[in-house]
Coordinates of C-alpha atoms in Angstrom, one line a residue:
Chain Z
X13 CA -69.2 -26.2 -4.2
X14 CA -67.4 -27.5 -7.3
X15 CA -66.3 -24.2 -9.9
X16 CA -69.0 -24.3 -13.0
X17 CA -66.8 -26.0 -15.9
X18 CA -65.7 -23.9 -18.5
X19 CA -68.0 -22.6 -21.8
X20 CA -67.3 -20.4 -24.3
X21 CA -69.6 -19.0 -27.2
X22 CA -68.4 -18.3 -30.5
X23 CA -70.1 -16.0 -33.3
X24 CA -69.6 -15.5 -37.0
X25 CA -69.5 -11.5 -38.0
X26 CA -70.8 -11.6 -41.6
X27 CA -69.6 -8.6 -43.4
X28 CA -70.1 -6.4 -46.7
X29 CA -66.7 -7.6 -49.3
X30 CA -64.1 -5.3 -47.9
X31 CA -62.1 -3.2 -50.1
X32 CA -58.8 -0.9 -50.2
X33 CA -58.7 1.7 -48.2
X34 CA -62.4 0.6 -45.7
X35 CA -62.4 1.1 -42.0
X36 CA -62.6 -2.7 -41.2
X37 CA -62.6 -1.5 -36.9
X38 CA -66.3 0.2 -38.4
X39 CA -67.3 -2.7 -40.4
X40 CA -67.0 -5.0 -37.8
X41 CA -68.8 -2.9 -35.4
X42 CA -71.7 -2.2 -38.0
X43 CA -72.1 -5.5 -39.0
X44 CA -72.0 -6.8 -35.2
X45 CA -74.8 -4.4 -34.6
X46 CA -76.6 -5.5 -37.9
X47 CA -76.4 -8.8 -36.1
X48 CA -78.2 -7.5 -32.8
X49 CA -75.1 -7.8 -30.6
X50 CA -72.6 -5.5 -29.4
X51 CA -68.7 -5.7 -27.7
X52 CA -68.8 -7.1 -24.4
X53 CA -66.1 -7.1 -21.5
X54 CA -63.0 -9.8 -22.5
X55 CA -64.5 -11.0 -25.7
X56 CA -61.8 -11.8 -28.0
X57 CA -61.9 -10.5 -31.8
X58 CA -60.4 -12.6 -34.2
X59 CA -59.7 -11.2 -37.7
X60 CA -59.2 -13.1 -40.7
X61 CA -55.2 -11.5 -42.0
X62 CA -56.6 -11.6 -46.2
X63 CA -59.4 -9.1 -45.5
X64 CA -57.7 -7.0 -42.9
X65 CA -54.7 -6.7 -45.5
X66 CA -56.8 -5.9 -48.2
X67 CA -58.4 -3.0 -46.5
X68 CA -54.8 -2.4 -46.1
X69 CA -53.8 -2.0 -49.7
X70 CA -52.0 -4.7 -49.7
X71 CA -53.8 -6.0 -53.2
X72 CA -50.6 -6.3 -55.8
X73 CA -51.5 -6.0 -59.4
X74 CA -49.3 -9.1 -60.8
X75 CA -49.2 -7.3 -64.4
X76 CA -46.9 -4.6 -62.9
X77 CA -44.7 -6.9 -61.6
X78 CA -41.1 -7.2 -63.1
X79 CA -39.5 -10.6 -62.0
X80 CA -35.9 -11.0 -61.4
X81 CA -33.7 -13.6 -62.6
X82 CA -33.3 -15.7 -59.6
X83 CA -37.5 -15.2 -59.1
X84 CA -37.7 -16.6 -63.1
X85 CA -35.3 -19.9 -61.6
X86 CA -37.2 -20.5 -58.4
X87 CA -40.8 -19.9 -60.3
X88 CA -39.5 -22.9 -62.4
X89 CA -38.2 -24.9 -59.4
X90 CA -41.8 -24.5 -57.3
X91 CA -44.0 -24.0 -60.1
X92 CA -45.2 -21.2 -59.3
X93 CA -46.1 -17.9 -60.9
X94 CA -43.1 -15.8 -61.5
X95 CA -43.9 -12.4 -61.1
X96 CA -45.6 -13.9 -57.3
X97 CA -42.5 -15.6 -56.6
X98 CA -40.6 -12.3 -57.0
X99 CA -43.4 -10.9 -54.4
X100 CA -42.9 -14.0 -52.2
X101 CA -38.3 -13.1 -52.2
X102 CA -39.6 -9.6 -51.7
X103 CA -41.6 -10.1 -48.9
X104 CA -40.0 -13.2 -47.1
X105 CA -36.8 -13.4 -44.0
X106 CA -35.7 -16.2 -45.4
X107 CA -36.6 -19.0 -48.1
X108 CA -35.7 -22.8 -47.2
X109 CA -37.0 -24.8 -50.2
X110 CA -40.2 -26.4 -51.2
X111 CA -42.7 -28.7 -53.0
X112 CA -44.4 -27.5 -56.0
X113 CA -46.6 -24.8 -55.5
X114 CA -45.3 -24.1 -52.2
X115 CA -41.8 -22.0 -51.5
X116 CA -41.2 -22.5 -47.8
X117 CA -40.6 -19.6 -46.2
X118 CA -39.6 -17.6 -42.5
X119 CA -41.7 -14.2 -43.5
X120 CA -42.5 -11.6 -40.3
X121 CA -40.9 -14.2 -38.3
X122 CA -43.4 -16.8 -38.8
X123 CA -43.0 -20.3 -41.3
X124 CA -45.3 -19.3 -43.9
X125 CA -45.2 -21.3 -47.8
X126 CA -45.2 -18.5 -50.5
X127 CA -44.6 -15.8 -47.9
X128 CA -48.1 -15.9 -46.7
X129 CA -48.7 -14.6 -50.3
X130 CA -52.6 -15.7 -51.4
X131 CA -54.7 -15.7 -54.7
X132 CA -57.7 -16.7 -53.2
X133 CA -60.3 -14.3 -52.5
X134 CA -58.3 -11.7 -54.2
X135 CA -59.5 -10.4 -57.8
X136 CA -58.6 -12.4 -61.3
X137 CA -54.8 -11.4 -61.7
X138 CA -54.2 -10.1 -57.9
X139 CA -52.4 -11.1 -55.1
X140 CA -52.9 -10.3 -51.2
X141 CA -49.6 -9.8 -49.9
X142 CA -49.4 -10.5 -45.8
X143 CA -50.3 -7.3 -43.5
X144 CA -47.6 -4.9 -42.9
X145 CA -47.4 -5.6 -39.4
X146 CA -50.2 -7.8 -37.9
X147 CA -49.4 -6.9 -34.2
X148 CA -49.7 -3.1 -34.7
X149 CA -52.9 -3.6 -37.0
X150 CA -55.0 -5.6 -34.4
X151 CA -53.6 -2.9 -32.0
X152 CA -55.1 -0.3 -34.1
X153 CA -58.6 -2.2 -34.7
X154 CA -58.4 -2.7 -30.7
X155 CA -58.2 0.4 -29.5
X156 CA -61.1 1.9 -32.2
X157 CA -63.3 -0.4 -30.9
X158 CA -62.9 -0.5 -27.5
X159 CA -63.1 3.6 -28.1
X160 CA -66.4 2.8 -29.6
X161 CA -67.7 0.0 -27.2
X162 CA -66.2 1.3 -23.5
X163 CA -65.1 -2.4 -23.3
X164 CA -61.8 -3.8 -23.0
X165 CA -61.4 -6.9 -25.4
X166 CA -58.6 -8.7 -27.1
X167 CA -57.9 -8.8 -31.0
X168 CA -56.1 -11.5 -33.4
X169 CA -55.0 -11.5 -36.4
X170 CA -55.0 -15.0 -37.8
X171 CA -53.9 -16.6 -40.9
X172 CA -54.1 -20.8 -42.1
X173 CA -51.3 -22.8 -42.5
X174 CA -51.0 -26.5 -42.8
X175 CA -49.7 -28.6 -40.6
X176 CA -46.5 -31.1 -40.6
X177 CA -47.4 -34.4 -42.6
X178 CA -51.4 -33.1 -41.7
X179 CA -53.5 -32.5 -44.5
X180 CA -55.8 -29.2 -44.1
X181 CA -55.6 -26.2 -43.0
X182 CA -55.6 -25.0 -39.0
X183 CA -55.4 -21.5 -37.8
X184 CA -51.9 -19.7 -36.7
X185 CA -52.1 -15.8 -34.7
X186 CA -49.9 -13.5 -36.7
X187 CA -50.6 -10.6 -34.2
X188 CA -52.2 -10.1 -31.3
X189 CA -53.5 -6.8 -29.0
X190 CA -54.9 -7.4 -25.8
X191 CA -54.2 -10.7 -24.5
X192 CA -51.9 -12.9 -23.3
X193 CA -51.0 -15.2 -26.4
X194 CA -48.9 -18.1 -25.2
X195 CA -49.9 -18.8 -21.5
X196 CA -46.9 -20.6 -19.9
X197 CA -48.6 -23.7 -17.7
X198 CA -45.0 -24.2 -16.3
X199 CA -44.8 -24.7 -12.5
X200 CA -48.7 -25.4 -12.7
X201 CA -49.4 -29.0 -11.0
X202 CA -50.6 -31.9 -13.0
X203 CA -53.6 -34.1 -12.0
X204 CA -50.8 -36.2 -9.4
X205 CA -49.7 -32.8 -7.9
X206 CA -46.6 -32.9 -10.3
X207 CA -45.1 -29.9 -11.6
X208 CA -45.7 -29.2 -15.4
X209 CA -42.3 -29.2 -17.2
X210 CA -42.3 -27.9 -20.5
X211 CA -46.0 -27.0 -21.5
X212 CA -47.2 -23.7 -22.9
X213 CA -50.5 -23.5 -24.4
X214 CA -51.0 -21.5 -27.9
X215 CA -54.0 -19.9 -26.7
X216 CA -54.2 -17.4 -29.5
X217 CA -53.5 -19.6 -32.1
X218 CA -56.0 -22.1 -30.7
X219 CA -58.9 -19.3 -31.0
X220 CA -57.7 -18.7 -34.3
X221 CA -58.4 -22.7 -35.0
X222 CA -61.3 -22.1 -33.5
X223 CA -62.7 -19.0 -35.4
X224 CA -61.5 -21.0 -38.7
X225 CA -64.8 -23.4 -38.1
X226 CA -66.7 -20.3 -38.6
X227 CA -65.1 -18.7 -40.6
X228 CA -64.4 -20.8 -44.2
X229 CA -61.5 -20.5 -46.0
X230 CA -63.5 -19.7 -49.4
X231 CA -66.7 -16.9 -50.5
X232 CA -68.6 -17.4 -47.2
X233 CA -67.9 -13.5 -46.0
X234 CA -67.5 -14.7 -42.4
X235 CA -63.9 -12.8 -41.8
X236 CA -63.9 -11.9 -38.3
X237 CA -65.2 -14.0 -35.3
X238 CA -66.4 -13.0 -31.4
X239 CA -65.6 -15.4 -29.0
X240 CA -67.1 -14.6 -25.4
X241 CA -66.2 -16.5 -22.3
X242 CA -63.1 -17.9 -23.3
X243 CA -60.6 -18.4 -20.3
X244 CA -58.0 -16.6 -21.3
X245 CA -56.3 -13.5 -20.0
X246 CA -57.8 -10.2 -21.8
X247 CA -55.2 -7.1 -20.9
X248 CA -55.1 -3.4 -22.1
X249 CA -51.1 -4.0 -23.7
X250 CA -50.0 -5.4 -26.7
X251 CA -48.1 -8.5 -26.2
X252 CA -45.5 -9.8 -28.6
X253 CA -46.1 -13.2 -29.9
X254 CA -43.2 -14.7 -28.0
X255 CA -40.1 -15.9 -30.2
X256 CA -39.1 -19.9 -30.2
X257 CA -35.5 -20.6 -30.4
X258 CA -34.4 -22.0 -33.7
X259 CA -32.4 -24.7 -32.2
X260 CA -35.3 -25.5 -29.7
X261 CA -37.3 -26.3 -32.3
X262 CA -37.6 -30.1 -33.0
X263 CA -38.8 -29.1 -36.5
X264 CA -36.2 -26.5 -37.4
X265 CA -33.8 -28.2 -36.3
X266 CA -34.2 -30.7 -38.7
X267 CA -35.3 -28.9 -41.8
X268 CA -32.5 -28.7 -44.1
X269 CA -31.8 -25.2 -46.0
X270 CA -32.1 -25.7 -49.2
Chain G
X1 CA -83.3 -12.8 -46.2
X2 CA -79.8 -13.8 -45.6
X3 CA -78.7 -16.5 -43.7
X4 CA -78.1 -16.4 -40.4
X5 CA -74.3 -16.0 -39.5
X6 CA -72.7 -19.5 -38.4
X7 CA -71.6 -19.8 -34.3
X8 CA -71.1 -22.5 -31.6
X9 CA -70.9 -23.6 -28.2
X10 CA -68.5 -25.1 -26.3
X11 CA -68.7 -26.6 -23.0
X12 CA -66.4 -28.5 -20.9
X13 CA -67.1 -31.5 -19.3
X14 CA -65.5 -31.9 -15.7
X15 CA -65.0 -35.2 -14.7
X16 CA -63.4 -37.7 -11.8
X17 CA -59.9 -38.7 -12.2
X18 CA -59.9 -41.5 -15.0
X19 CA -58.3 -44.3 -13.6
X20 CA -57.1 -47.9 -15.4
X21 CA -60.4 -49.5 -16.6
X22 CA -62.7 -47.3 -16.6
X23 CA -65.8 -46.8 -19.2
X24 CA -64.9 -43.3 -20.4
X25 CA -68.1 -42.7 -22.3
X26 CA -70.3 -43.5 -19.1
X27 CA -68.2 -41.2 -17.1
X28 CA -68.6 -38.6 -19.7
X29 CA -72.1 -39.1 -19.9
X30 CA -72.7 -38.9 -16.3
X31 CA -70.8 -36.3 -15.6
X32 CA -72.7 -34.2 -18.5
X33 CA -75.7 -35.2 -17.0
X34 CA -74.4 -33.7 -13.5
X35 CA -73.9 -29.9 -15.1
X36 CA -77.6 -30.2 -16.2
X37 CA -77.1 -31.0 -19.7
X38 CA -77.4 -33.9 -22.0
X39 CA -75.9 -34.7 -26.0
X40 CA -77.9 -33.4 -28.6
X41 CA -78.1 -34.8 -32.6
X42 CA -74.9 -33.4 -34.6
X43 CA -72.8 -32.6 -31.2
X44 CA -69.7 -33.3 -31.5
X45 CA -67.3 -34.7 -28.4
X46 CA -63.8 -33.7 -28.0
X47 CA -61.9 -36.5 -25.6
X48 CA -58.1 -35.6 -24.6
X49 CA -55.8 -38.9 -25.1
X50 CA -54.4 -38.9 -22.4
X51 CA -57.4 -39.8 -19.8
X52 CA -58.4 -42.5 -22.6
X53 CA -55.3 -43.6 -22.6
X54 CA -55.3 -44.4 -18.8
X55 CA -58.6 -46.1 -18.7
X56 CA -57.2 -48.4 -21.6
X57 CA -54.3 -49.7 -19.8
X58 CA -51.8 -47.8 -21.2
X59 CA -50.4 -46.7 -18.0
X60 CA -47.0 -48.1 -18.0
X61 CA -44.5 -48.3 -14.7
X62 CA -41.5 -47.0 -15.9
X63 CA -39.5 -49.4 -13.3
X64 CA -40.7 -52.7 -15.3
X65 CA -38.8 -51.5 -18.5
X66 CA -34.8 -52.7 -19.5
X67 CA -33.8 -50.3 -22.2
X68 CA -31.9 -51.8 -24.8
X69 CA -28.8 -50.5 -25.7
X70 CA -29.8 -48.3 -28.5
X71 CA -32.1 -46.9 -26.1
X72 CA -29.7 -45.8 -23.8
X73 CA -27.8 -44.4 -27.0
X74 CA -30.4 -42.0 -28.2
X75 CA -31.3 -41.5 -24.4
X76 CA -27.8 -39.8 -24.1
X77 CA -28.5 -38.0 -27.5
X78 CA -31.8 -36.7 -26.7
X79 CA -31.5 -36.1 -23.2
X80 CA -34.4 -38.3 -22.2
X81 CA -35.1 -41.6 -19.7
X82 CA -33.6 -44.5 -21.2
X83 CA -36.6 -46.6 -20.1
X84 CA -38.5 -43.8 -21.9
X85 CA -36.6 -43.7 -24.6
X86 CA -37.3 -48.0 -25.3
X87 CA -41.0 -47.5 -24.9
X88 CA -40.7 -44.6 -27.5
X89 CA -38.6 -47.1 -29.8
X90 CA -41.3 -49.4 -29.2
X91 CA -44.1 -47.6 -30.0
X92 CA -42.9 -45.3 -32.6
X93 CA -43.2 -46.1 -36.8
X94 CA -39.7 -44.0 -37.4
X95 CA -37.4 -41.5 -35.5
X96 CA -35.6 -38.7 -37.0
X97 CA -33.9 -36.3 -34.9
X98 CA -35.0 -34.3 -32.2
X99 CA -33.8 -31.8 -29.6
X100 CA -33.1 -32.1 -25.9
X101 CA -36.2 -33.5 -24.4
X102 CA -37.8 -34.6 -27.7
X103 CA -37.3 -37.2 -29.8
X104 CA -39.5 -36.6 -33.2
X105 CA -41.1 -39.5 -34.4
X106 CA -43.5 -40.5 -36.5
X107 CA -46.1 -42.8 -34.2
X108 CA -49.4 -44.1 -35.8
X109 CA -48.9 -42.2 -38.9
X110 CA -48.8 -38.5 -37.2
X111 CA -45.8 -36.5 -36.3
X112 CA -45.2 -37.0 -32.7
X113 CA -42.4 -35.9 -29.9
X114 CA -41.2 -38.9 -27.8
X115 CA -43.9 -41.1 -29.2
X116 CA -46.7 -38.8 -28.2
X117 CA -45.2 -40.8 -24.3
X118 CA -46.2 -38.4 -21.7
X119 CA -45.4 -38.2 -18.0
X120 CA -48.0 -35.3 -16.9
X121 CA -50.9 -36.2 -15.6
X122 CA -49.7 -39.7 -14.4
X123 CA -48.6 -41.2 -11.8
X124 CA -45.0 -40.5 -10.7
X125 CA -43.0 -42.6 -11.8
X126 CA -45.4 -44.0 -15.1
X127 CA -45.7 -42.8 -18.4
X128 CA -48.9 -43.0 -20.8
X129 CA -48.6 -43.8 -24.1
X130 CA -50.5 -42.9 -27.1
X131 CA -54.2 -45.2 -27.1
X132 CA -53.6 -48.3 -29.4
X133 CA -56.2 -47.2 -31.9
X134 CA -57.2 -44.0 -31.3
X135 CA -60.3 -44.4 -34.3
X136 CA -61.5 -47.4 -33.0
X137 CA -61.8 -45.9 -29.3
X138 CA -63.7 -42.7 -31.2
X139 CA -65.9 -45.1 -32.4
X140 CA -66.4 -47.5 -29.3
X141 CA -67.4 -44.0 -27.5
X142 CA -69.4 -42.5 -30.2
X143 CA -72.0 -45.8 -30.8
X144 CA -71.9 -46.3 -26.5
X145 CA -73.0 -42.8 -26.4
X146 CA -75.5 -43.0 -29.7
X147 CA -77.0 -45.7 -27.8
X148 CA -77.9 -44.1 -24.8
X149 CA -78.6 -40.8 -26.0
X150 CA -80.2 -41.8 -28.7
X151 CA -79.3 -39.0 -31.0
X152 CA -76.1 -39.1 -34.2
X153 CA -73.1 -37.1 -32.3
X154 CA -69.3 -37.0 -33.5
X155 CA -66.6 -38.1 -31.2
X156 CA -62.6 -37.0 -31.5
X157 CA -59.8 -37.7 -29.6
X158 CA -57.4 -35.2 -29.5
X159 CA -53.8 -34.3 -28.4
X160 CA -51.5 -31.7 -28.0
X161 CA -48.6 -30.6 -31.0
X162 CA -46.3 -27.6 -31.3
X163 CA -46.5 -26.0 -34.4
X164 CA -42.7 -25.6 -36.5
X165 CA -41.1 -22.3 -35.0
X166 CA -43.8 -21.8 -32.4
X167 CA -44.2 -21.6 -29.2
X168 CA -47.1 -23.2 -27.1
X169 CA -49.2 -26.4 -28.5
X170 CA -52.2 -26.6 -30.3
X171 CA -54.5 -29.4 -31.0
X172 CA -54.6 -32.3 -33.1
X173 CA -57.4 -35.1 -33.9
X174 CA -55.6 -38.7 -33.4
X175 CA -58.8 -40.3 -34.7
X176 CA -62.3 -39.5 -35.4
X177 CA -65.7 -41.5 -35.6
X178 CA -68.5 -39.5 -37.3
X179 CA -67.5 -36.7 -39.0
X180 CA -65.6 -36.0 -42.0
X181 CA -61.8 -34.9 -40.5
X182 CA -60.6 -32.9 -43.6
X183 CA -63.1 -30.5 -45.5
X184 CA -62.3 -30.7 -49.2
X185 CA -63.1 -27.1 -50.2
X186 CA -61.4 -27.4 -53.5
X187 CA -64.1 -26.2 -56.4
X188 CA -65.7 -24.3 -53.7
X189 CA -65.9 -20.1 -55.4
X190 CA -64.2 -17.4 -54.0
X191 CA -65.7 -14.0 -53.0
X192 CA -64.5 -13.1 -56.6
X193 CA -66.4 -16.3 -58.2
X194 CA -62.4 -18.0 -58.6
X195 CA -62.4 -21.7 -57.9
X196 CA -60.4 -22.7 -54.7
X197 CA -57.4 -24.5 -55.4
X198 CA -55.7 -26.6 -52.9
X199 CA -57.5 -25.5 -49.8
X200 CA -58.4 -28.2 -47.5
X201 CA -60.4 -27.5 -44.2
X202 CA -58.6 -29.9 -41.2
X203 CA -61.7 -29.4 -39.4
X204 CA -61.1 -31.9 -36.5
X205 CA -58.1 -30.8 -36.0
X206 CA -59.2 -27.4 -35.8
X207 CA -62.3 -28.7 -33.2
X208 CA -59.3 -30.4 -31.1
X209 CA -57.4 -26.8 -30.6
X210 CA -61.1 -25.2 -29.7
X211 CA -61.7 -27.9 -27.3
X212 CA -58.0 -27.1 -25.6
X213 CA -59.3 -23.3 -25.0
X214 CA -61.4 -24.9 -22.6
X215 CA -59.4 -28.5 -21.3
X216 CA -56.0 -26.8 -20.7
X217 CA -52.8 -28.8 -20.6
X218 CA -52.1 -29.2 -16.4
X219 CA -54.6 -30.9 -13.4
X220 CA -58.1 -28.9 -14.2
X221 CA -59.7 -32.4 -14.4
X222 CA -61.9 -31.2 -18.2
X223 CA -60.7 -34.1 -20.1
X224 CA -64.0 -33.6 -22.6
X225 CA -65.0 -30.9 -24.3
X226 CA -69.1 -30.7 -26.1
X227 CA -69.3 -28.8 -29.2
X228 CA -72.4 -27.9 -30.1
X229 CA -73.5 -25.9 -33.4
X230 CA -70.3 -26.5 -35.3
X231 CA -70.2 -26.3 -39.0
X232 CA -69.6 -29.6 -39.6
X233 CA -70.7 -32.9 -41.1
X234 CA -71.8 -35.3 -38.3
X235 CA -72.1 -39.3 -40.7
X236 CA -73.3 -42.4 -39.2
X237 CA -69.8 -43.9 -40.0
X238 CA -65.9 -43.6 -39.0
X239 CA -63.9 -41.9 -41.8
X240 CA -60.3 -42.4 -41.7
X241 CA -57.9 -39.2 -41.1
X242 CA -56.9 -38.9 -44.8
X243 CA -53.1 -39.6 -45.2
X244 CA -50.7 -37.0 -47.1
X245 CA -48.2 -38.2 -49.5
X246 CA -44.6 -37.5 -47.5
X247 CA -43.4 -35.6 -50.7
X248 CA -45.9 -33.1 -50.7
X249 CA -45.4 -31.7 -47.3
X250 CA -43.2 -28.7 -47.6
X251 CA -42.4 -29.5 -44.1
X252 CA -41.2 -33.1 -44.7
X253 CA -40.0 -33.0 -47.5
X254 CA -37.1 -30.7 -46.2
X255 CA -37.1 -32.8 -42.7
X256 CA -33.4 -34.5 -43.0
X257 CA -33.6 -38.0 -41.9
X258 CA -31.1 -38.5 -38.6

C-alpha cells in the first residue's frame, strides 16, 4: 500500500504583550495550556524575533540616542530617522545602499533593510533592535521547554523580509535549535529517476512563511506558532543556518556596493 | 470571551505522473477524493508549476532547439546548455547577470533563474518552461473545480526561489485566482495602538512556501497541496499579483544591469 500523503497542522499561540525582562519559554507554555494543548514529540516552535527580542531588552529609547556625523548624512540619504540610522551602523556587518526608508543591510549574517531594526509594535519613540543572537535564544527557549514537556521539539526564530521585486512580506529563520534547517535534496532522484542537481529546500524558513499566516505582522498577539506533523528532521543539536557563498549568489553577485 | 486563536491544515495531494495534456484539476480532484477527502468553501489549492506546466505542453525537447549565437555566448558565460540558454532568451522579459548555472532574469514580471526553465522532474533530455499564463491556469482550475465541488476555493500556482544570501528555496505564487495575493495591512494598529506603515502581507507567496513543507522539490509525486483554515480572503474573482515599482525595491534598485 501507497504511504499516507503528507499533512501538517499549524496552531496560533496567543499570548499576554510581552515585556523586558518576561520568561517567553513560560509564556508560551502557559498560554499553550491556556489553549488546552500541550508540546508534543517533533512539533516545531516558531517564535516571532520582535517579541522574543523585546523580552530580551533589546527596546532602545531613541531619545538617548546621540547620532554621529556620517548617521546625520545617511539619515538624509534614506530618510530615515537619524538617531535609528546610528542604531542601524551600530548594529549592521555591512551597509550596501538603499531606497528611502530602507538602508540595505548584511546584519548577523543575514540581508536585512535597517538592520532588522523595527518601530512597529514597539512603544511611541522605541525601537526593537534584532536579538542578540537568534541561534543561542531559540536554543535557550528549546531546551526550557523540552525540560518542561519531556518532548524533543524544534525552535525558530523568524523574522519578515520582503522579497526581490515582490511586494509583501514572507518569513526568513534567523536561528534555529533542533532541526535540520536547509535539507539538501542533492543526489535525491527526480520524478524520471534523475539525480537532483543543485536543490536545497529552506525548510526553516518555509515554516517561518508559514507561521507568518498565523501570525500577522501588526496588534494580533499571535507571536509564536506550533506546527505538528511537518516532515522535517527534529534533532536534539543546534544546527547553524548554513552560510551561502557571496559569489554563489546570483543576487549578490550583482548588487552593487554603494 | 476572546477569540479563538487562528490555525490551519495542510494536506498534500498525491497524484499520478502528469503527463502532456492532461486535465490537472480532474486529476487533483480525483486523487483528493482517493485519500477520503473532498474541497471545502474558502480552501485554498496550492499547484507546483512544474506538473501544470507539463500537462500544458510546455515540455520542450531540447534536441529540436538551434541556439543562436548570442546564446551560445552567454552559454559560455553562464555555464549553461546553449539550447537552454535560447529557450531562456526566448522566454525571458530581460537578463542581467548571473552565476555559473544561473542566468537571472526577469520572466513574466517575477525574478527568475534561467527563465524559471527547469530540467528536474522531466524527461531526460527536455526542459519545462514556466506555464504561459500562470493566472489564467489558476483560474481555469479554480472555476473547473468550483464547478464540481460546488463550494468558492482559492487556487495558486506556485514555484520555487532562493532568497538573496540564502541558502535553500522557498516559495513563490506565479499567479493566483481567488484570493487577494498581497494583504495591505497598512492602517492596521499596533500592539501599542501605532498605525502600521509600510507592511504588506505577501500572503500567497507565503501559502506557496507552506505548501513546499509538504510537496518537496525531488520525485515524491505531491504536486498539490489543500490548505484549509487559512487566514485569508477567498473572492469570487482573479486579482492580479500587484506589481512593485523597480525603484523601490532595495534589492533592485542596487541590482547592476550586465
Amino acid at each position: 500500500m501507497q504511504e499516507k500523503p503528507p499533512s501538517l497542522q499549524m496552531f496560533g499561540i496567543r499570548t499576554p504583550l510581552i515585556e523586558p525582562g518576561d520568561n517567553i519559554a513560560k509564556i508560551i507554555i502557559d498560554s499553550l495550556e491556556e489553549q488546552g494543548m500541550q508540546f508534543q514529540e517533533d512539533d516545531v516552535l516558531i517564535i516571532a524575533e520582535s517579541p522574543l527580542a523585546t523580552a530580551e531588552g533589546r527596546l532602545v529609547d531613541l531619545e538617548k540616542i546621540e547620532p554621529c556625523e556620517k548617521a546625520m548624512e545617511l539619515a538624509e540619504e534614506y530618510k530615515l530617522d537619524a538617531r535609528e540610522m546610528e542604531l542601524i551602523l551600530q548594529e549592521c556587518d555591512e551597509i550596501f545602499g538603499g531606497v528611502p526608508g530602507a538602508a540595505l543591510t548584511i546584519t548577523k549574517g543575514t540581508l536585512a533593510p535597517n538592520a532588522g531594526i523595527d518601530g512597529s509594535n514597539a512603544p511611541e519613540g522605541h525601537v526593537v533592535l534584532l536579538p542578540e543572537n537568534a541561534q543561542e535564544s531559540a536554543g535557550r527557549i528549546r531546551r526550557e521547554i523540552m525540560e518542561h514537556c519531556k518532548c524533543k521539539i524544534g525552535v525558530i526564530v523568524g523574522d519578515s523580509r520582503t522579497q526581490p521585486l515582490r511586494l509583501g512580506c514572507v518569513g526568513i529563520a534567523l536561528g534555529t535549535s533542533g532541526i535540520v534547517p536547509v535539507e539538501d535534496a542533492r543526489g535525491t532522484l527526480d520524478l524520471f529517476g534523475k539525480e537532483m542537481v543543485i536543490t536545497r529546500k529552506a525548510m526553516a524558513d518555509n515554516l517561518v512563511s508559514a507561521a507568518q499566516l498565523l501570525m500577522g505582522e501588526a496588534g494580533e498577539s499571535v507571536p509564536a506558532v506550533l506546527v505538528r506533523g511537518a516532515p522535517v528532521q527534529v534533532v536534539d543539536e543546534d544546527i547553524d543556518m548554513p552560510l551561502f557563498s557571496r559569489d554563489e549568489c546570483m543576487y549578490y553577485s550583482n548588487i552593487r556596493k554603494a
